[in-house]
């Protein structure tokens, strides 16, 4: 059985270039279109940012990579509320779909913020092609209240998430999946009556908040293309990199 690549948590210092005026931080514009989908070309636009200048902002944060979870791992059952609508979702709600993307994200993490718009864009594109998508936040509100359900609902509205954004208050679902960071992506496929089985546990793409690599979603979209077209997904996969899940103090591990 193939195993998705993963490594242990490390800590580091990230340098981000920012202009002198804070509102100008997000002044990037979209240019060039990339197409690499086997199912109709997913129209990714490369985001170019202005050259570094003025001041340097130093961000210290725990940097965590998704750990090795065996490919073929069956999707755990869950029953979680969606703060935006109040609806409770379960794994059974997605049983009729050929593939399911489960994303562990949150509100505050810089690695997630870097991808929020593009996660919504990718999800919207592939949901129209038959992919089921769900996002889960498992962060402790005791240590990070900004990741609580009220703010999750606000985020879902702000970014117009086309998927349910669920709250894992007990953190049991994150533990069942083996999730350790945000963002973290689990792509499952379903053959007939068989349970959902993991085929991809890797990164969105090579872009990070502090590098100059444009956001394309290439790695994840190629995996989704393979699943929806009935092709095998390569077993060698780059791990997702992000913030560690903020466990409740008594559940840290």
GROMACS .gro file of C-alpha atoms in nm:
model
  253
    1UNK     CA    1   0.000   0.000   0.000
    2UNK     CA    2   0.138   0.339  -0.095
    3UNK     CA    3   0.193   0.600   0.168
    4UNK     CA    4   0.164   0.976   0.129
    5UNK     CA    5   0.485   1.156   0.218
    6UNK     CA    6   0.503   1.348   0.542
    7UNK     CA    7   0.743   1.484   0.797
    8UNK     CA    8   0.740   1.610   1.153
    9UNK     CA    9   0.655   1.955   1.279
   10UNK     CA   10   0.921   2.219   1.259
   11UNK     CA   11   0.931   2.575   1.372
   12UNK     CA   12   1.059   2.861   1.169
   13UNK     CA   13   1.066   3.230   1.100
   14UNK     CA   14   0.899   3.353   0.785
   15UNK     CA   15   0.981   3.688   0.624
   16UNK     CA   16   0.711   3.861   0.428
   17UNK     CA   17   0.760   4.181   0.234
   18UNK     CA   18   0.488   4.436   0.293
   19UNK     CA   19   0.442   4.794   0.180
   20UNK     CA   20   0.443   5.077   0.432
   21UNK     CA   21   0.064   5.117   0.417
   22UNK     CA   22  -0.113   4.810   0.554
   23UNK     CA   23  -0.424   4.823   0.330
   24UNK     CA   24  -0.192   4.783   0.030
   25UNK     CA   25  -0.078   4.437   0.137
   26UNK     CA   26  -0.330   4.267  -0.091
   27UNK     CA   27  -0.276   4.478  -0.401
   28UNK     CA   28  -0.192   4.183  -0.624
   29UNK     CA   29  -0.359   4.149  -0.961
   30UNK     CA   30  -0.450   3.848  -1.171
   31UNK     CA   31  -0.274   3.794  -1.502
   32UNK     CA   32  -0.208   3.500  -1.740
   33UNK     CA   33  -0.436   3.193  -1.747
   34UNK     CA   34  -0.306   2.839  -1.696
   35UNK     CA   35  -0.500   2.536  -1.819
   36UNK     CA   36  -0.412   2.180  -1.733
   37UNK     CA   37  -0.736   1.994  -1.668
   38UNK     CA   38  -0.822   1.675  -1.853
   39UNK     CA   39  -1.189   1.750  -1.795
   40UNK     CA   40  -1.223   2.084  -1.967
   41UNK     CA   41  -0.928   2.297  -1.853
   42UNK     CA   42  -0.953   2.450  -1.511
   43UNK     CA   43  -0.893   2.823  -1.573
   44UNK     CA   44  -0.638   2.916  -1.308
   45UNK     CA   45  -0.516   3.272  -1.312
   46UNK     CA   46  -0.165   3.334  -1.186
   47UNK     CA   47  -0.149   3.598  -0.917
   48UNK     CA   48   0.150   3.828  -0.943
   49UNK     CA   49   0.256   4.045  -0.653
   50UNK     CA   50   0.446   4.371  -0.649
   51UNK     CA   51   0.821   4.358  -0.578
   52UNK     CA   52   0.929   4.360  -0.215
   53UNK     CA   53   1.000   4.707  -0.083
   54UNK     CA   54   1.000   4.927   0.222
   55UNK     CA   55   0.962   4.723   0.544
   56UNK     CA   56   0.993   4.357   0.635
   57UNK     CA   57   0.731   4.196   0.858
   58UNK     CA   58   0.859   3.904   1.065
   59UNK     CA   59   0.608   3.626   1.133
   60UNK     CA   60   0.689   3.351   1.380
   61UNK     CA   61   0.463   3.048   1.357
   62UNK     CA   62   0.473   2.673   1.395
   63UNK     CA   63   0.509   2.519   1.050
   64UNK     CA   64   0.361   2.171   1.018
   65UNK     CA   65   0.347   1.924   0.730
   66UNK     CA   66   0.072   1.670   0.675
   67UNK     CA   67   0.189   1.335   0.808
   68UNK     CA   68   0.184   1.000   0.636
   69UNK     CA   69  -0.165   0.856   0.614
   70UNK     CA   70  -0.196   0.534   0.419
   71UNK     CA   71  -0.354   0.564   0.078
   72UNK     CA   72  -0.659   0.340   0.072
   73UNK     CA   73  -0.756   0.465   0.420
   74UNK     CA   74  -1.135   0.470   0.449
   75UNK     CA   75  -1.306   0.799   0.524
   76UNK     CA   76  -1.419   0.804   0.890
   77UNK     CA   77  -1.781   0.872   0.972
   78UNK     CA   78  -1.858   1.216   1.112
   79UNK     CA   79  -2.154   1.420   1.228
   80UNK     CA   80  -2.076   1.791   1.246
   81UNK     CA   81  -2.272   2.119   1.248
   82UNK     CA   82  -2.240   2.392   0.986
   83UNK     CA   83  -2.236   2.725   1.174
   84UNK     CA   84  -2.361   2.922   0.873
   85UNK     CA   85  -2.685   2.729   0.832
   86UNK     CA   86  -2.721   2.527   1.150
   87UNK     CA   87  -2.748   2.206   0.947
   88UNK     CA   88  -2.574   1.890   1.065
   89UNK     CA   89  -2.376   1.700   0.803
   90UNK     CA   90  -2.261   1.339   0.801
   91UNK     CA   91  -2.045   1.128   0.571
   92UNK     CA   92  -2.363   0.964   0.442
   93UNK     CA   93  -2.470   1.295   0.288
   94UNK     CA   94  -2.194   1.247   0.027
   95UNK     CA   95  -2.245   0.876  -0.046
   96UNK     CA   96  -2.394   0.939  -0.391
   97UNK     CA   97  -2.080   1.117  -0.517
   98UNK     CA   98  -1.790   0.947  -0.696
   99UNK     CA   99  -1.529   1.148  -0.507
  100UNK     CA  100  -1.506   1.353  -0.187
  101UNK     CA  101  -1.258   1.624  -0.092
  102UNK     CA  102  -1.226   1.684   0.283
  103UNK     CA  103  -1.026   1.994   0.379
  104UNK     CA  104  -0.912   2.089   0.726
  105UNK     CA  105  -0.889   2.467   0.732
  106UNK     CA  106  -0.947   2.753   0.977
  107UNK     CA  107  -0.993   3.129   0.982
  108UNK     CA  108  -0.669   3.271   1.119
  109UNK     CA  109  -0.381   3.067   0.972
  110UNK     CA  110  -0.168   3.261   0.719
  111UNK     CA  111  -0.126   2.948   0.507
  112UNK     CA  112  -0.504   2.913   0.479
  113UNK     CA  113  -0.561   3.284   0.419
  114UNK     CA  114  -0.313   3.262   0.133
  115UNK     CA  115  -0.540   3.010  -0.043
  116UNK     CA  116  -0.897   3.091   0.065
  117UNK     CA  117  -1.012   3.254  -0.259
  118UNK     CA  118  -0.848   2.985  -0.470
  119UNK     CA  119  -0.985   2.701  -0.255
  120UNK     CA  120  -1.334   2.842  -0.314
  121UNK     CA  121  -1.262   2.878  -0.687
  122UNK     CA  122  -1.125   2.524  -0.727
  123UNK     CA  123  -1.412   2.376  -0.526
  124UNK     CA  124  -1.676   2.560  -0.724
  125UNK     CA  125  -1.522   2.441  -1.051
  126UNK     CA  126  -1.501   2.073  -0.959
  127UNK     CA  127  -1.831   2.057  -0.770
  128UNK     CA  128  -1.997   2.129  -1.104
  129UNK     CA  129  -1.819   1.820  -1.239
  130UNK     CA  130  -1.944   1.588  -0.966
  131UNK     CA  131  -1.694   1.631  -0.681
  132UNK     CA  132  -1.829   1.654  -0.325
  133UNK     CA  133  -1.643   1.900  -0.103
  134UNK     CA  134  -1.652   1.970   0.269
  135UNK     CA  135  -1.429   2.183   0.493
  136UNK     CA  136  -1.376   2.129   0.865
  137UNK     CA  137  -1.229   2.353   1.134
  138UNK     CA  138  -1.103   2.171   1.444
  139UNK     CA  139  -0.907   2.447   1.617
  140UNK     CA  140  -0.960   2.506   1.986
  141UNK     CA  141  -1.159   2.820   2.063
  142UNK     CA  142  -1.000   2.818   2.407
  143UNK     CA  143  -0.669   2.918   2.250
  144UNK     CA  144  -0.794   3.070   1.922
  145UNK     CA  145  -1.143   3.221   1.966
  146UNK     CA  146  -1.117   3.379   1.619
  147UNK     CA  147  -1.166   3.028   1.479
  148UNK     CA  148  -1.497   2.982   1.660
  149UNK     CA  149  -1.830   2.902   1.488
  150UNK     CA  150  -1.953   3.263   1.470
  151UNK     CA  151  -1.642   3.369   1.280
  152UNK     CA  152  -1.653   3.055   1.067
  153UNK     CA  153  -1.998   3.157   0.945
  154UNK     CA  154  -1.866   3.505   0.866
  155UNK     CA  155  -1.574   3.359   0.671
  156UNK     CA  156  -1.803   3.129   0.475
  157UNK     CA  157  -2.011   3.432   0.373
  158UNK     CA  158  -1.713   3.655   0.300
  159UNK     CA  159  -1.544   3.405   0.069
  160UNK     CA  160  -1.871   3.264  -0.066
  161UNK     CA  161  -1.769   2.907   0.010
  162UNK     CA  162  -1.970   2.672  -0.216
  163UNK     CA  163  -1.914   2.385   0.031
  164UNK     CA  164  -2.028   2.333   0.392
  165UNK     CA  165  -1.775   2.460   0.647
  166UNK     CA  166  -1.817   2.242   0.958
  167UNK     CA  167  -1.716   2.285   1.321
  168UNK     CA  168  -1.536   2.000   1.496
  169UNK     CA  169  -1.570   2.120   1.854
  170UNK     CA  170  -1.446   1.801   2.021
  171UNK     CA  171  -1.160   1.761   1.769
  172UNK     CA  172  -1.249   1.392   1.746
  173UNK     CA  173  -1.300   1.411   1.369
  174UNK     CA  174  -0.956   1.563   1.314
  175UNK     CA  175  -0.805   1.282   1.518
  176UNK     CA  176  -1.004   1.019   1.328
  177UNK     CA  177  -0.871   1.154   0.998
  178UNK     CA  178  -0.517   1.195   1.133
  179UNK     CA  179  -0.522   1.564   1.044
  180UNK     CA  180  -0.241   1.775   1.191
  181UNK     CA  181  -0.233   2.103   1.000
  182UNK     CA  182  -0.430   2.369   0.816
  183UNK     CA  183  -0.472   2.352   0.528
  184UNK     CA  184  -0.473   1.974   0.488
  185UNK     CA  185  -0.639   1.795   0.198
  186UNK     CA  186  -0.788   1.443   0.186
  187UNK     CA  187  -0.923   1.330  -0.152
  188UNK     CA  188  -1.132   1.013  -0.148
  189UNK     CA  189  -1.281   0.814  -0.434
  190UNK     CA  190  -1.578   0.581  -0.427
  191UNK     CA  191  -1.630   0.279  -0.650
  192UNK     CA  192  -1.993   0.176  -0.649
  193UNK     CA  193  -2.103   0.059  -0.305
  194UNK     CA  194  -1.749   0.051  -0.169
  195UNK     CA  195  -1.658   0.303   0.105
  196UNK     CA  196  -1.468   0.620   0.022
  197UNK     CA  197  -1.097   0.538   0.000
  198UNK     CA  198  -0.811   0.788   0.023
  199UNK     CA  199  -0.623   0.847  -0.303
  200UNK     CA  200  -0.458   1.186  -0.238
  201UNK     CA  201  -0.320   1.342   0.078
  202UNK     CA  202  -0.097   1.620  -0.047
  203UNK     CA  203  -0.055   1.991  -0.106
  204UNK     CA  204  -0.267   2.243  -0.294
  205UNK     CA  205   0.040   2.356  -0.488
  206UNK     CA  206   0.392   2.490  -0.426
  207UNK     CA  207   0.279   2.841  -0.332
  208UNK     CA  208   0.335   2.964   0.024
  209UNK     CA  209   0.263   3.301   0.193
  210UNK     CA  210   0.631   3.394   0.190
  211UNK     CA  211   0.746   3.275  -0.152
  212UNK     CA  212   0.694   3.417  -0.498
  213UNK     CA  213   0.537   3.103  -0.644
  214UNK     CA  214   0.194   3.186  -0.790
  215UNK     CA  215  -0.118   3.010  -0.662
  216UNK     CA  216  -0.243   2.760  -0.922
  217UNK     CA  217  -0.387   2.465  -0.727
  218UNK     CA  218  -0.197   2.243  -0.970
  219UNK     CA  219  -0.120   1.945  -0.744
  220UNK     CA  220  -0.470   1.907  -0.604
  221UNK     CA  221  -0.649   1.974  -0.933
  222UNK     CA  222  -0.442   1.713  -1.117
  223UNK     CA  223  -0.534   1.458  -0.851
  224UNK     CA  224  -0.903   1.547  -0.882
  225UNK     CA  225  -0.883   1.524  -1.262
  226UNK     CA  226  -0.737   1.175  -1.231
  227UNK     CA  227  -1.009   1.056  -0.994
  228UNK     CA  228  -1.299   1.198  -1.195
  229UNK     CA  229  -1.160   1.054  -1.519
  230UNK     CA  230  -1.100   0.710  -1.369
  231UNK     CA  231  -0.721   0.735  -1.385
  232UNK     CA  232  -0.483   0.636  -1.102
  233UNK     CA  233  -0.343   0.910  -0.880
  234UNK     CA  234   0.038   0.903  -0.836
  235UNK     CA  235   0.131   0.768  -0.493
  236UNK     CA  236   0.426   1.007  -0.455
  237UNK     CA  237   0.267   1.325  -0.319
  238UNK     CA  238   0.413   1.641  -0.167
  239UNK     CA  239   0.274   1.702   0.185
  240UNK     CA  240   0.062   2.003   0.258
  241UNK     CA  241   0.235   2.270   0.469
  242UNK     CA  242   0.055   2.495   0.715
  243UNK     CA  243  -0.016   2.587   1.075
  244UNK     CA  244  -0.055   2.311   1.329
  245UNK     CA  245  -0.408   2.232   1.438
  246UNK     CA  246  -0.464   2.411   1.768
  247UNK     CA  247  -0.553   2.128   2.000
  248UNK     CA  248  -0.738   2.179   2.324
  249UNK     CA  249  -0.473   2.203   2.598
  250UNK     CA  250  -0.563   1.864   2.743
  251UNK     CA  251  -0.554   1.704   2.395
  252UNK     CA  252  -0.222   1.833   2.265
  253UNK     CA  253  -0.021   1.561   2.091
   0.00000   0.00000   0.00000
